CSV table of C-alpha atoms in Angstrom, one decimal:
chain,number,residue,atom,x,y,z
A,1,MET,CA,0.0,-15.9,9.6
A,2,ARG,CA,3.7,-17.0,9.6
A,3,ARG,CA,5.7,-14.9,7.0
A,4,LEU,CA,9.5,-15.6,5.5
A,5,PHE,CA,10.7,-13.5,6.8
A,6,ASP,CA,9.6,-14.6,10.2
A,7,ASP,CA,11.5,-18.0,9.5
A,8,GLU,CA,15.0,-15.9,8.5
A,9,LEU,CA,14.8,-13.8,11.2
A,10,GLU,CA,14.5,-16.9,13.8
A,11,GLU,CA,17.6,-17.8,11.6
A,12,LEU,CA,19.1,-14.6,12.0
A,13,ASP,CA,18.1,-14.9,15.5
A,14,SER,CA,19.6,-17.7,16.7
A,15,ASP,CA,23.5,-17.4,14.4
A,16,PHE,CA,23.2,-13.8,16.5
A,17,THR,CA,23.2,-15.9,19.8
A,18,GLU,CA,25.3,-18.5,18.2
A,19,MET,CA,28.3,-15.8,18.0
A,20,GLY,CA,27.3,-14.5,21.5
A,21,LEU,CA,28.1,-17.5,22.5
A,22,LEU,CA,31.1,-18.3,21.1
A,23,VAL,CA,32.6,-14.7,22.2
A,24,ALA,CA,31.9,-15.7,25.8
A,25,ASP,CA,33.5,-18.6,24.9
A,26,ARG,CA,36.7,-17.1,23.3
A,27,ILE,CA,36.9,-14.7,26.7
A,28,SER,CA,36.9,-17.2,28.7
A,29,ALA,CA,39.2,-19.2,27.1
A,30,ALA,CA,41.6,-16.1,27.0
A,31,VAL,CA,41.1,-15.4,31.5
A,32,THR,CA,41.3,-19.0,31.8
A,33,ALA,CA,45.4,-19.1,29.5
A,34,PHE,CA,46.5,-15.3,30.8
A,35,THR,CA,46.0,-16.7,34.3
A,36,ASP,CA,46.9,-20.3,33.6
A,37,ARG,CA,50.0,-19.2,31.8
A,38,ASP,CA,48.6,-22.2,29.3
A,39,THR,CA,50.3,-19.9,25.4
A,40,GLN,CA,49.1,-22.9,23.6
A,41,LEU,CA,45.4,-22.0,24.9
A,42,ALA,CA,46.0,-18.1,23.6
A,43,ASP,CA,47.2,-18.7,20.3
A,44,ARG,CA,44.7,-20.9,19.9
A,45,VAL,CA,42.3,-17.6,21.1
A,46,ILE,CA,44.2,-15.4,18.7
A,47,ASN,CA,44.5,-17.7,15.5
A,48,HIS,CA,40.1,-18.4,15.7
A,49,ASP,CA,39.9,-14.4,15.9
A,50,HIS,CA,39.3,-14.4,12.3
A,51,GLU,CA,35.8,-16.9,12.7
A,52,VAL,CA,34.1,-14.4,15.3
A,53,ASN,CA,35.4,-11.5,13.0
A,54,GLU,CA,33.3,-13.9,9.7
A,55,ARG,CA,31.2,-14.5,11.5
A,56,GLU,CA,29.5,-10.2,11.8
A,57,ILE,CA,30.2,-9.4,8.0
A,58,ALA,CA,27.1,-12.3,7.8
A,59,LEU,CA,25.1,-11.2,10.0
A,60,GLU,CA,25.6,-8.0,8.8
A,61,GLN,CA,25.6,-9.0,5.0
A,62,LYS,CA,22.2,-11.3,6.5
A,63,SER,CA,20.0,-8.3,7.2
A,64,PHE,CA,21.3,-5.5,5.4
A,65,GLU,CA,19.4,-8.1,2.9
A,66,MET,CA,16.1,-8.3,4.7
A,67,ILE,CA,16.4,-5.1,5.5
A,68,ALA,CA,16.8,-4.0,1.3
A,69,LEU,CA,14.2,-7.3,0.5
A,70,TYR,CA,11.6,-7.3,2.9
A,71,GLN,CA,11.6,-3.0,4.2
A,72,PRO,CA,10.6,-4.2,7.9
A,73,VAL,CA,9.1,-1.8,9.9
A,74,THR,CA,7.8,-1.7,14.5
A,75,THR,CA,9.3,-5.1,16.1
A,76,ASP,CA,10.4,-5.9,12.9
A,77,LEU,CA,12.9,-3.0,11.9
A,78,ARG,CA,14.0,-3.1,15.4
A,79,GLU,CA,15.0,-6.5,15.7
A,80,ILE,CA,16.9,-5.9,12.8
A,81,VAL,CA,19.0,-2.9,13.7
A,82,THR,CA,19.1,-4.7,17.8
A,83,ILE,CA,21.6,-7.4,16.4
A,84,LEU,CA,23.2,-4.9,13.7
A,85,LYS,CA,24.7,-3.0,16.4
A,86,ALA,CA,25.2,-5.7,18.5
A,87,VAL,CA,27.4,-8.1,16.7
A,88,SER,CA,29.9,-5.0,16.6
A,89,ASP,CA,29.6,-5.2,20.5
A,90,LEU,CA,30.0,-8.4,20.3
A,91,GLU,CA,32.9,-8.0,17.6
A,92,ARG,CA,34.4,-5.7,20.0
A,93,ALA,CA,34.7,-7.7,23.2
A,94,ALA,CA,36.0,-10.9,20.8
A,95,ASP,CA,38.6,-8.1,20.6
A,96,HIS,CA,39.6,-7.3,23.8
A,97,ALA,CA,39.8,-10.9,24.0
A,98,ARG,CA,42.5,-11.1,21.4
A,99,ASN,CA,44.3,-9.1,23.2
A,100,ILE,CA,44.5,-10.6,26.6
A,101,ALA,CA,45.9,-13.6,25.0
A,102,HIS,CA,48.4,-11.9,23.7
A,103,ALA,CA,49.2,-10.3,26.8
A,104,ALA,CA,49.3,-13.9,27.5
A,105,LEU,CA,51.6,-14.8,25.6
A,106,LYS,CA,53.6,-11.7,26.9
A,107,VAL,CA,53.1,-12.6,30.3
A,108,THR,CA,54.7,-15.7,30.8
A,109,ASP,CA,58.3,-15.2,31.7
A,110,LYS,CA,57.2,-12.4,34.3
A,111,GLU,CA,55.8,-12.7,37.8
A,112,ARG,CA,53.4,-13.2,39.0
A,113,ILE,CA,50.5,-11.1,41.0
A,114,PRO,CA,48.4,-13.8,43.1
A,115,GLU,CA,45.8,-11.3,44.0
A,116,LEU,CA,45.2,-9.0,40.8
A,117,GLU,CA,45.6,-13.0,39.3
A,118,ALA,CA,41.9,-13.1,41.4
A,119,LEU,CA,40.8,-9.3,40.6
A,120,ILE,CA,41.4,-10.5,37.1
A,121,ASN,CA,39.8,-14.5,37.0
A,122,GLN,CA,36.4,-12.6,39.6
A,123,MET,CA,36.3,-10.1,36.3
A,124,GLY,CA,36.9,-13.2,33.6
A,125,THR,CA,33.8,-14.8,34.9
A,126,LYS,CA,31.5,-12.2,35.5
A,127,THR,CA,32.2,-10.5,32.0
A,128,THR,CA,31.3,-14.5,30.7
A,129,GLN,CA,29.2,-14.6,32.8
A,130,MET,CA,27.2,-11.3,31.3
A,131,ILE,CA,27.2,-11.9,27.7
A,132,ARG,CA,25.5,-15.5,28.3
A,133,ASP,CA,23.1,-13.5,30.5
A,134,VAL,CA,22.7,-11.1,27.4
A,135,LEU,CA,21.9,-13.3,25.0
A,136,THR,CA,18.9,-14.7,27.7
A,137,ALA,CA,18.1,-11.1,28.5
A,138,TYR,CA,17.6,-10.5,24.4
A,139,THR,CA,16.0,-13.8,23.5
A,140,SER,CA,13.6,-13.8,25.7
A,141,VAL,CA,13.0,-9.1,25.5
A,142,ASP,CA,13.4,-9.2,28.8
A,143,GLU,CA,13.9,-5.5,29.4
A,144,ASP,CA,14.3,-5.5,33.4
A,145,ARG,CA,16.9,-8.1,32.9
A,146,ALA,CA,18.7,-5.6,30.8
A,147,LYS,CA,19.3,-3.2,33.0
A,148,GLN,CA,20.4,-5.4,35.2
A,149,ILE,CA,23.2,-7.0,33.8
A,150,ALA,CA,24.3,-3.5,32.8
A,151,GLN,CA,24.9,-3.2,36.5
A,152,ILE,CA,27.3,-4.8,36.7
A,153,GLY,CA,29.5,-3.3,33.9
A,154,GLN,CA,29.7,-0.4,37.8
A,155,GLU,CA,31.0,-3.6,39.4
A,156,LEU,CA,33.5,-4.4,36.7
A,157,ASP,CA,34.2,-0.2,36.9
A,158,GLU,CA,35.3,-0.7,40.2
A,159,LEU,CA,37.4,-4.2,39.4
A,160,ASN,CA,39.2,-2.4,37.9
A,161,HIS,CA,40.2,0.6,39.4
A,162,ASP,CA,41.3,-1.3,42.5
A,163,ALA,CA,43.4,-3.6,40.0
A,164,ARG,CA,45.3,-0.5,38.9
A,165,ASN,CA,45.8,0.1,42.3
A,166,LEU,CA,47.0,-3.6,43.5
A,167,SER,CA,48.7,-3.1,39.9
A,168,TYR,CA,50.6,0.5,41.1
A,169,GLU,CA,51.7,0.1,44.8
A,170,HIS,CA,53.3,-3.6,42.6
A,171,MET,CA,55.3,-1.0,40.5
A,172,LYS,CA,55.4,1.3,43.5
A,173,SER,CA,57.4,-1.9,45.5
A,174,ASP,CA,59.3,-4.2,43.6
A,175,PRO,CA,60.0,-2.1,40.4
A,176,GLU,CA,61.0,-6.1,39.3
A,177,PHE,CA,56.7,-6.2,39.6
A,178,LYS,CA,56.7,-2.8,37.1
A,179,THR,CA,56.3,-4.8,33.4
A,180,ALA,CA,54.0,-7.7,34.9
A,181,ALA,CA,51.9,-5.3,37.0
A,182,SER,CA,52.3,-2.6,33.6
A,183,ILE,CA,50.3,-6.3,31.8
A,184,TYR,CA,47.6,-7.1,34.3
A,185,VAL,CA,46.7,-3.0,34.5
A,186,ASN,CA,46.6,-4.1,30.7
A,187,VAL,CA,43.6,-6.9,31.1
A,188,ALA,CA,41.1,-5.5,33.5
A,189,GLN,CA,41.3,-2.0,31.9
A,190,ASP,CA,40.1,-4.8,28.1
A,191,LEU,CA,37.4,-7.1,30.5
A,192,ASP,CA,36.2,-3.5,32.2
A,193,ARG,CA,36.2,-2.6,27.9
A,194,ILE,CA,34.0,-5.9,27.5
A,195,GLY,CA,31.6,-4.8,30.4
A,196,ASP,CA,31.0,-1.3,28.6
A,197,TYR,CA,30.3,-3.3,25.1
A,198,VAL,CA,27.6,-5.3,27.1
A,199,THR,CA,26.5,-2.7,28.8
A,200,ASN,CA,26.0,-1.7,25.3
A,201,VAL,CA,23.6,-4.7,24.4
A,202,CYS,CA,22.0,-4.2,27.3
A,203,GLU,CA,20.2,-1.5,25.9
A,204,TRP,CA,20.3,-2.5,22.5
A,205,ILE,CA,17.6,-4.5,24.9
A,206,ILE,CA,15.4,-2.4,25.9
A,207,TYR,CA,15.7,-0.6,21.8
A,208,LEU,CA,14.5,-3.7,20.9
A,209,LYS,CA,11.3,-3.5,23.9
A,210,SER,CA,9.9,-0.8,23.7
A,211,GLY,CA,11.4,1.9,20.8
A,212,ARG,CA,13.3,4.4,23.1
A,213,ILE,CA,17.2,5.0,22.6
A,214,VAL,CA,18.3,5.0,26.3
A,215,GLU,CA,22.0,5.2,27.9
A,216,LEU,CA,22.8,3.1,30.5
A,217,ASP,CA,26.5,3.7,32.1
B,1,MET,CA,-19.9,32.4,2.1
B,2,LEU,CA,-19.3,28.6,2.5
B,3,VAL,CA,-21.9,28.1,5.7
B,4,ASN,CA,-24.0,30.3,6.7
B,5,PRO,CA,-22.4,31.9,10.2
B,6,SER,CA,-25.0,29.6,12.7
B,7,HIS,CA,-23.1,26.6,11.8
B,8,ALA,CA,-20.0,28.0,13.0
B,9,VAL,CA,-18.4,25.7,16.0
B,10,ASP,CA,-18.7,26.7,19.4
B,11,PRO,CA,-14.7,26.8,20.6
B,12,SER,CA,-15.4,25.6,23.3
B,13,LYS,CA,-16.5,21.8,21.8
B,14,GLU,CA,-13.4,22.1,20.0
B,15,ARG,CA,-10.9,19.0,21.3
B,16,HIS,CA,-7.2,18.6,20.1
B,17,ILE,CA,-5.6,16.0,20.5
B,18,GLU,CA,-2.3,16.9,22.2
B,19,LEU,CA,0.8,14.9,20.7
B,20,LEU,CA,-1.1,16.9,17.5
B,21,SER,CA,-0.5,20.6,18.5
B,22,ASP,CA,1.9,22.5,15.7
B,23,PRO,CA,1.6,26.0,15.7
B,24,ALA,CA,3.6,26.5,11.8
B,25,HIS,CA,0.8,23.4,11.0
B,26,PRO,CA,-2.8,24.6,12.7
B,27,VAL,CA,-5.0,22.2,12.2
B,28,ILE,CA,-7.0,23.5,9.3
B,29,LEU,CA,-9.4,20.4,9.5
B,30,GLU,CA,-11.0,17.7,12.1
B,31,THR,CA,-14.1,14.9,13.0
B,32,HIS,CA,-16.0,15.1,16.1
B,33,ASP,CA,-17.6,11.3,15.8
B,34,LEU,CA,-18.1,11.5,12.6
B,35,LYS,CA,-20.2,8.5,11.7
B,36,VAL,CA,-21.5,6.8,8.0
B,37,PHE,CA,-24.0,3.9,7.6
B,38,TYR,CA,-25.0,2.0,3.9
B,39,GLY,CA,-28.1,1.1,5.1
B,40,GLN,CA,-28.2,0.2,8.0
B,41,LYS,CA,-24.6,-0.9,8.4
B,42,GLU,CA,-22.3,1.5,10.5
B,43,ALA,CA,-19.3,1.6,7.8
B,44,LEU,CA,-17.9,4.4,9.8
B,45,LYS,CA,-17.6,4.7,13.8
B,46,ASP,CA,-17.1,7.7,15.9
B,47,ALA,CA,-14.4,9.1,13.8
B,48,ASP,CA,-11.9,12.4,15.9
B,49,LEU,CA,-9.2,13.5,13.5
B,50,GLN,CA,-7.6,16.5,12.2
B,51,PHE,CA,-5.6,17.3,9.6
B,52,ASN,CA,-2.6,20.1,9.9
B,53,GLU,CA,-2.6,22.1,7.3
B,54,HIS,CA,0.2,21.9,5.0
B,55,GLU,CA,1.2,18.5,5.6
B,56,ILE,CA,-0.1,15.1,4.6
B,57,THR,CA,-1.5,12.4,6.7
B,58,ALA,CA,-2.2,8.9,5.6
B,59,LEU,CA,-4.9,7.2,6.0
B,60,ILE,CA,-4.5,3.4,6.0
B,61,GLY,CA,-6.3,-0.2,6.9
B,62,PRO,CA,-7.1,-2.9,5.1
B,63,SER,CA,-10.1,-3.2,2.6
B,64,GLY,CA,-13.5,-2.5,4.3
B,65,SER,CA,-12.1,-0.3,6.9
B,66,GLY,CA,-13.4,2.6,6.6
B,67,LYS,CA,-10.5,5.0,5.7
B,68,SER,CA,-12.4,5.4,1.9
B,69,THR,CA,-15.1,6.1,3.4
B,70,PHE,CA,-13.4,8.7,5.3
B,71,LEU,CA,-12.4,10.1,2.7
B,72,ARG,CA,-15.2,10.6,1.5
B,73,SER,CA,-17.2,12.1,3.7
B,74,LEU,CA,-14.9,15.0,4.2
B,75,ASN,CA,-15.7,17.0,0.9
B,76,ARG,CA,-19.6,15.1,1.2
B,77,MET,CA,-18.9,12.3,-1.4
B,78,ASN,CA,-20.7,10.0,0.3
B,79,ASP,CA,-24.3,12.7,1.3
B,80,ARG,CA,-26.6,9.8,-1.5
B,81,VAL,CA,-25.4,7.0,-0.6
B,82,ALA,CA,-24.7,7.2,3.0
B,83,LYS,CA,-25.7,8.7,6.1
B,84,VAL,CA,-22.7,10.5,7.7
B,85,THR,CA,-23.7,12.0,11.5
B,86,GLY,CA,-20.9,14.1,13.3
B,87,GLU,CA,-18.5,17.0,13.0
B,88,ILE,CA,-16.6,17.7,10.1
B,89,ASN,CA,-15.4,21.4,11.0
B,90,TYR,CA,-13.1,22.8,7.9
B,91,ARG,CA,-11.5,26.3,9.6
B,92,GLY,CA,-14.1,26.4,12.0
B,93,ILE,CA,-17.0,25.6,10.3
B,94,ASP,CA,-18.9,22.4,10.5
B,95,ILE,CA,-19.6,21.0,7.0
B,96,ASN,CA,-21.5,18.2,7.4
B,97,GLN,CA,-24.7,20.6,8.3
B,98,PRO,CA,-27.5,19.3,5.5
B,99,ASP,CA,-27.3,24.4,3.8
B,100,VAL,CA,-24.0,24.2,3.0
B,101,ASP,CA,-23.3,25.2,-0.6
B,102,ILE,CA,-22.0,21.7,-1.3
B,103,TYR,CA,-20.8,23.0,-4.6
B,104,ALA,CA,-18.5,25.8,-2.6
B,105,MET,CA,-17.9,23.5,-0.9
B,106,ARG,CA,-15.9,21.6,-2.6
B,107,ARG,CA,-13.8,24.3,-4.4
B,108,GLN,CA,-12.0,24.0,-1.7
B,109,ILE,CA,-11.5,20.2,-0.5
B,110,GLY,CA,-11.2,18.8,-4.0
B,111,MET,CA,-10.5,15.4,-4.5
B,112,VAL,CA,-8.5,13.5,-6.8
B,113,PHE,CA,-10.3,9.5,-7.7
B,114,GLN,CA,-7.7,6.4,-7.6
B,115,ARG,CA,-8.0,5.6,-10.9
B,116,PRO,CA,-7.4,8.4,-13.2
B,117,ASN,CA,-10.3,9.4,-14.9
B,118,PRO,CA,-9.9,12.5,-17.8
B,119,PHE,CA,-12.4,13.9,-19.6
B,120,ALA,CA,-12.9,12.9,-23.0
B,121,LYS,CA,-11.3,16.3,-23.8
B,122,SER,CA,-7.6,18.0,-24.9
B,123,ILE,CA,-5.5,18.6,-22.4
B,124,TYR,CA,-6.0,22.6,-21.8
B,125,GLU,CA,-9.9,21.7,-21.8
B,126,ASN,CA,-9.8,19.0,-19.5
B,127,ILE,CA,-8.4,22.3,-16.3
B,128,ALA,CA,-10.1,25.5,-18.3
B,129,PHE,CA,-13.3,23.4,-18.5
B,130,ALA,CA,-14.3,23.7,-15.2
B,131,LEU,CA,-12.5,27.4,-14.5
B,132,ARG,CA,-14.8,28.9,-17.3
B,133,GLN,CA,-17.6,27.0,-15.8
B,134,ARG,CA,-16.9,29.0,-12.5
B,135,GLY,CA,-16.6,32.2,-14.4
B,136,VAL,CA,-13.2,32.8,-16.1
B,137,THR,CA,-13.5,33.1,-18.9
B,138,ASN,CA,-10.3,35.9,-20.0
B,139,ARG,CA,-7.9,33.8,-22.3
B,140,HIS,CA,-4.5,35.3,-20.8
B,141,GLU,CA,-6.3,34.3,-17.4
B,142,LEU,CA,-6.8,31.0,-18.5
B,143,ASP,CA,-3.6,30.4,-20.0
B,144,ASP,CA,-1.7,31.3,-17.1
B,145,ILE,CA,-3.7,29.5,-14.6
B,146,VAL,CA,-3.7,25.5,-16.3
B,147,GLU,CA,0.3,27.3,-16.7
B,148,SER,CA,0.8,26.8,-13.3
B,149,SER,CA,-1.4,23.7,-12.6
B,150,LEU,CA,0.0,22.1,-14.7
B,151,LYS,CA,3.7,23.2,-13.2
B,152,GLY,CA,2.5,22.7,-10.3
B,153,ALA,CA,1.0,19.1,-10.7
B,154,ALA,CA,5.3,17.5,-12.3
B,155,LEU,CA,3.0,17.7,-15.6
B,156,TRP,CA,3.8,20.4,-18.1
B,157,ASP,CA,7.2,20.4,-19.4
B,158,GLN,CA,5.8,17.5,-20.7
B,159,VAL,CA,2.6,18.5,-22.3
B,160,LYS,CA,3.0,22.2,-22.8
B,161,ASP,CA,3.9,21.8,-26.2
B,162,ASP,CA,0.2,18.9,-26.9
B,163,LEU,CA,-2.0,21.4,-24.6
B,164,ASN,CA,-4.1,21.2,-27.5
B,165,LYS,CA,-3.8,16.9,-27.7
B,166,SER,CA,-6.7,14.7,-26.4
B,167,ALA,CA,-6.2,13.7,-22.5
B,168,LEU,CA,-7.5,9.9,-23.1
B,169,SER,CA,-3.2,9.3,-25.1
B,170,LEU,CA,-1.7,10.6,-21.9
B,171,SER,CA,0.3,7.8,-19.8
B,172,GLY,CA,-2.1,6.3,-16.7
B,173,GLY,CA,0.8,8.1,-14.2
B,174,GLN,CA,0.9,11.7,-17.5
B,175,ALA,CA,-3.3,11.3,-17.0
B,176,GLN,CA,-3.7,10.7,-12.7
B,177,ARG,CA,-1.1,14.5,-12.6
B,178,LEU,CA,-3.4,16.1,-15.4
B,179,CYS,CA,-6.0,15.6,-13.0
B,180,ILE,CA,-3.7,16.9,-10.1
B,181,ALA,CA,-3.8,19.6,-11.7
B,182,ARG,CA,-7.5,19.7,-12.8
B,183,ALA,CA,-8.6,20.0,-9.0
B,184,ILE,CA,-5.2,22.3,-7.9
B,185,ALA,CA,-6.6,24.3,-10.8
B,186,VAL,CA,-10.0,25.9,-9.0
B,187,LYS,CA,-7.0,27.0,-5.4
B,188,PRO,CA,-8.5,24.6,-3.0
B,189,ASP,CA,-7.0,24.5,0.8
B,190,ILE,CA,-6.8,20.6,1.4
B,191,LEU,CA,-6.2,17.6,-1.5
B,192,LEU,CA,-7.7,14.5,-0.4
B,193,LEU,CA,-6.5,11.9,-3.1
B,194,ASP,CA,-7.5,7.9,-2.9
B,195,GLU,CA,-5.3,5.7,-3.7
B,196,PRO,CA,-3.5,8.0,-6.2
B,197,ALA,CA,-1.2,5.8,-7.3
B,198,SER,CA,-2.5,1.8,-7.3
B,199,ALA,CA,-3.3,2.7,-11.4
B,200,LEU,CA,0.9,3.9,-11.6
B,201,ASP,CA,3.7,1.7,-12.0
B,202,PRO,CA,6.5,2.5,-9.9
B,203,VAL,CA,8.9,4.9,-11.7
B,204,SER,CA,5.0,6.9,-12.4
B,205,THR,CA,4.8,6.6,-9.0
B,206,SER,CA,7.5,7.4,-7.6
B,207,GLN,CA,6.9,11.0,-9.6
B,208,LEU,CA,3.6,11.6,-7.6
B,209,GLU,CA,5.0,11.1,-4.7
B,210,ASN,CA,7.0,14.0,-5.6
B,211,THR,CA,4.5,15.9,-6.4
B,212,LEU,CA,2.9,15.7,-4.1
B,213,LEU,CA,5.6,16.6,-1.2
B,214,GLU,CA,6.1,20.0,-4.0
B,215,LEU,CA,2.0,20.0,-3.4
B,216,LYS,CA,2.2,19.8,0.5
B,217,ARG,CA,3.5,23.6,0.4
B,218,ASP,CA,0.3,25.5,-1.3
B,219,TYR,CA,-1.8,22.3,0.4
B,220,THR,CA,-2.8,19.4,3.1
B,221,ILE,CA,-3.1,16.8,2.1
B,222,ILE,CA,-4.8,13.0,3.5
B,223,ILE,CA,-4.3,9.9,1.2
B,224,VAL,CA,-5.5,6.6,1.5
B,225,THR,CA,-3.5,4.2,0.6
B,226,HIS,CA,-2.4,1.3,0.8
B,227,ASN,CA,1.2,1.2,0.1
B,228,MET,CA,2.9,1.1,2.9
B,229,GLN,CA,6.2,2.1,2.0
B,230,GLN,CA,3.6,5.2,0.3
B,231,ALA,CA,2.7,6.4,3.8
B,232,SER,CA,5.7,6.7,5.2
B,233,ARG,CA,7.2,8.2,2.8
B,234,ILE,CA,5.5,11.0,1.8
B,235,SER,CA,3.0,12.2,4.9
B,236,GLU,CA,3.8,13.7,8.7
B,237,TYR,CA,0.8,11.4,10.1
B,238,THR,CA,-1.1,7.7,9.3
B,239,ALA,CA,-4.3,7.5,11.6
B,240,PHE,CA,-5.1,3.7,11.2
B,241,PHE,CA,-8.0,2.0,10.5
B,242,ASN,CA,-10.0,-1.2,11.1
B,243,MET,CA,-13.2,-2.6,11.5
B,244,GLY,CA,-15.0,0.8,10.5
B,245,ARG,CA,-12.8,2.6,13.3
B,246,VAL,CA,-9.3,4.8,13.7
B,247,LEU,CA,-7.6,2.0,15.7
B,248,GLU,CA,-4.7,4.3,15.5
B,249,TYR,CA,-3.5,8.3,14.9
B,250,ASP,CA,-0.7,9.6,15.3
B,251,THR,CA,3.5,10.8,13.6
B,252,THR,CA,4.1,8.3,10.9
B,253,THR,CA,7.2,7.6,12.7
B,254,ASN,CA,6.0,6.1,14.9
B,255,ILE,CA,3.2,4.3,13.5
B,256,PHE,CA,6.0,3.0,11.6
B,257,THR,CA,8.9,2.8,14.2
B,258,ASN,CA,6.9,2.0,17.1
B,259,PRO,CA,3.0,1.8,17.0
B,260,GLN,CA,1.4,1.6,20.5
B,261,ILE,CA,-1.1,-1.3,19.5
B,262,GLN,CA,-0.3,-4.6,19.0
B,263,ILE,CA,-3.0,-4.4,15.5
B,264,THR,CA,-1.2,-1.7,13.7
B,265,SER,CA,2.5,-3.1,13.7
B,266,ASP,CA,0.4,-6.7,12.6
B,267,TYR,CA,-0.5,-4.0,9.6
B,268,VAL,CA,2.4,-2.4,8.7
B,269,SER,CA,4.4,-5.2,8.8
B,270,GLY,CA,2.8,-7.3,7.0
B,271,ASN,CA,1.3,-9.4,9.4
B,272,PHE,CA,-1.6,-8.9,9.9
B,273,GLY,CA,-5.2,-11.7,8.8
C-alpha cells in the first residue's frame, strides 16, 4: 500500500542526497581553490556557504513536520532520524570547506610547500569521494559499505598526522615557512574533521539498517 | 478457593521468555498453547504469552486477528461461544479448567469493555451493587470502597456531589471511568480492557490513559487497542496478532522502533493490507 507519507519521505531522501552532493562539490572546490591558489573560486565557496545552511534548515523543518503529522515508527522513524542527524554532520562538513576556502585566501602570498599540497590534494580527493560514497550507501541502506567508508576516516587521520609532521619539519628548517605551514596544518585538520563527520553519517546508516547506535571511530 | 489444588501447574512445564524475565515484575499470568475454536474455525492458534505484574501489555493487530478473542479467553468469557483449549496459568493455577469457580476467578481478573456499559442505576449503585452481591453491607464500608474506586478511576472529583445521579447522565469518558471504578471496586489482580478508548474523544482518551498509568501501580493491565499511539504511550510490552497467531511479542520500545518481523513493522507503520 502506497502512503502519502512514502511520497514525502522519497522527496526528503532526494533533498538530502542533493544536499550531500552539494557539500561534496564545495569540499572539492575549496581544496582546488587552496592548492591552485584560486581566490575567485575560494570567494565563490565562501559566498555560497549559506545555500548549504538553508538546505539543512529546510530538511530539518520538513523532518519535524513529518514526525508531527505522521508520527512515524520503526524504519520510517529511523529514516527520518538518520536524515535529521546526518544533515547536521553534512552542514558541519561544509563549514570546514568554508574554512579551507578562507585558508586559500590567506595562503596566496605565502611560500608553496609542494609535498604538503600533494597531501592536501590526496585528503581532499578522499573526503569528497567519502561523501559521494556515503550517499550511495545511504540510498542502498548498505551497512557493510558504511563500515568500509568509515575506515577511510582512519586513513585521513594518518594523512593529517603526516601533514602535521611535515609542516613542523618545514617550520623548523626555515622560519619563512612558519605562517604557510600553519595554514597547511589547519587545512589538513579541516579535512580530517570532514572525515569524522562522514564517519558519523556511516554510523547513522548502520542505525537506519539495524536500529543499533554504534561508534565507528 | 479459586480452584481445585490439583490444577496447580507443574513448575517443570513453565516456560518463560528470557526477554520478559524481570524480578521486579514477576509473571502473574501466562498462556500455553491457548487455542480458541468458533465451531470449526480456529480463531486463535497456540498463543503463548506471559504478563508481568504491575505492567501494561498492549495487544495489537488487525480486525479479526484474534487479539480480542485472546483477551476474552483470559477470564473465560468465551466459554459459552467457543471451545478454548490450552493453559491459562494465573499465579501458578490453570484457570482454564472446568471446575474453576468462574465468578471467584473474575473477581481477580476483571474486564472493561469497548463501549461504556454503566447500569441504569445511580453512580453510587453502579459500584455498590456488585459489592452488596458479594456480602458487603456495611454502609461505611460501601462508602469507602465507592470513594476509593472512583478516586482510583480519576472520577471522584467530578462526581462526588452527584453520587445519586443516574450513571446514564455521564459523558462517554466519565462512563468508561465509572466502568473501571466498578471493575476495581472488587480489588482484582488483573484488569482486561477491550478497546476501552475507542468510543472516547481525544481528551477523554488522554484522561483514561493517565488513569491506566496510575492504576498499574496496583493492577496488572492487558489492553486491546487499535490505536498504535495509545499502545506506544502506555504499555511496557506489546503483542502483535495476525490471522489468529501471536507473531511478535516484545518490549513496546522494540516493537515500535525495531521489530524483528516485517509484517509487524508494516502494521505499526500503517503500511498494512
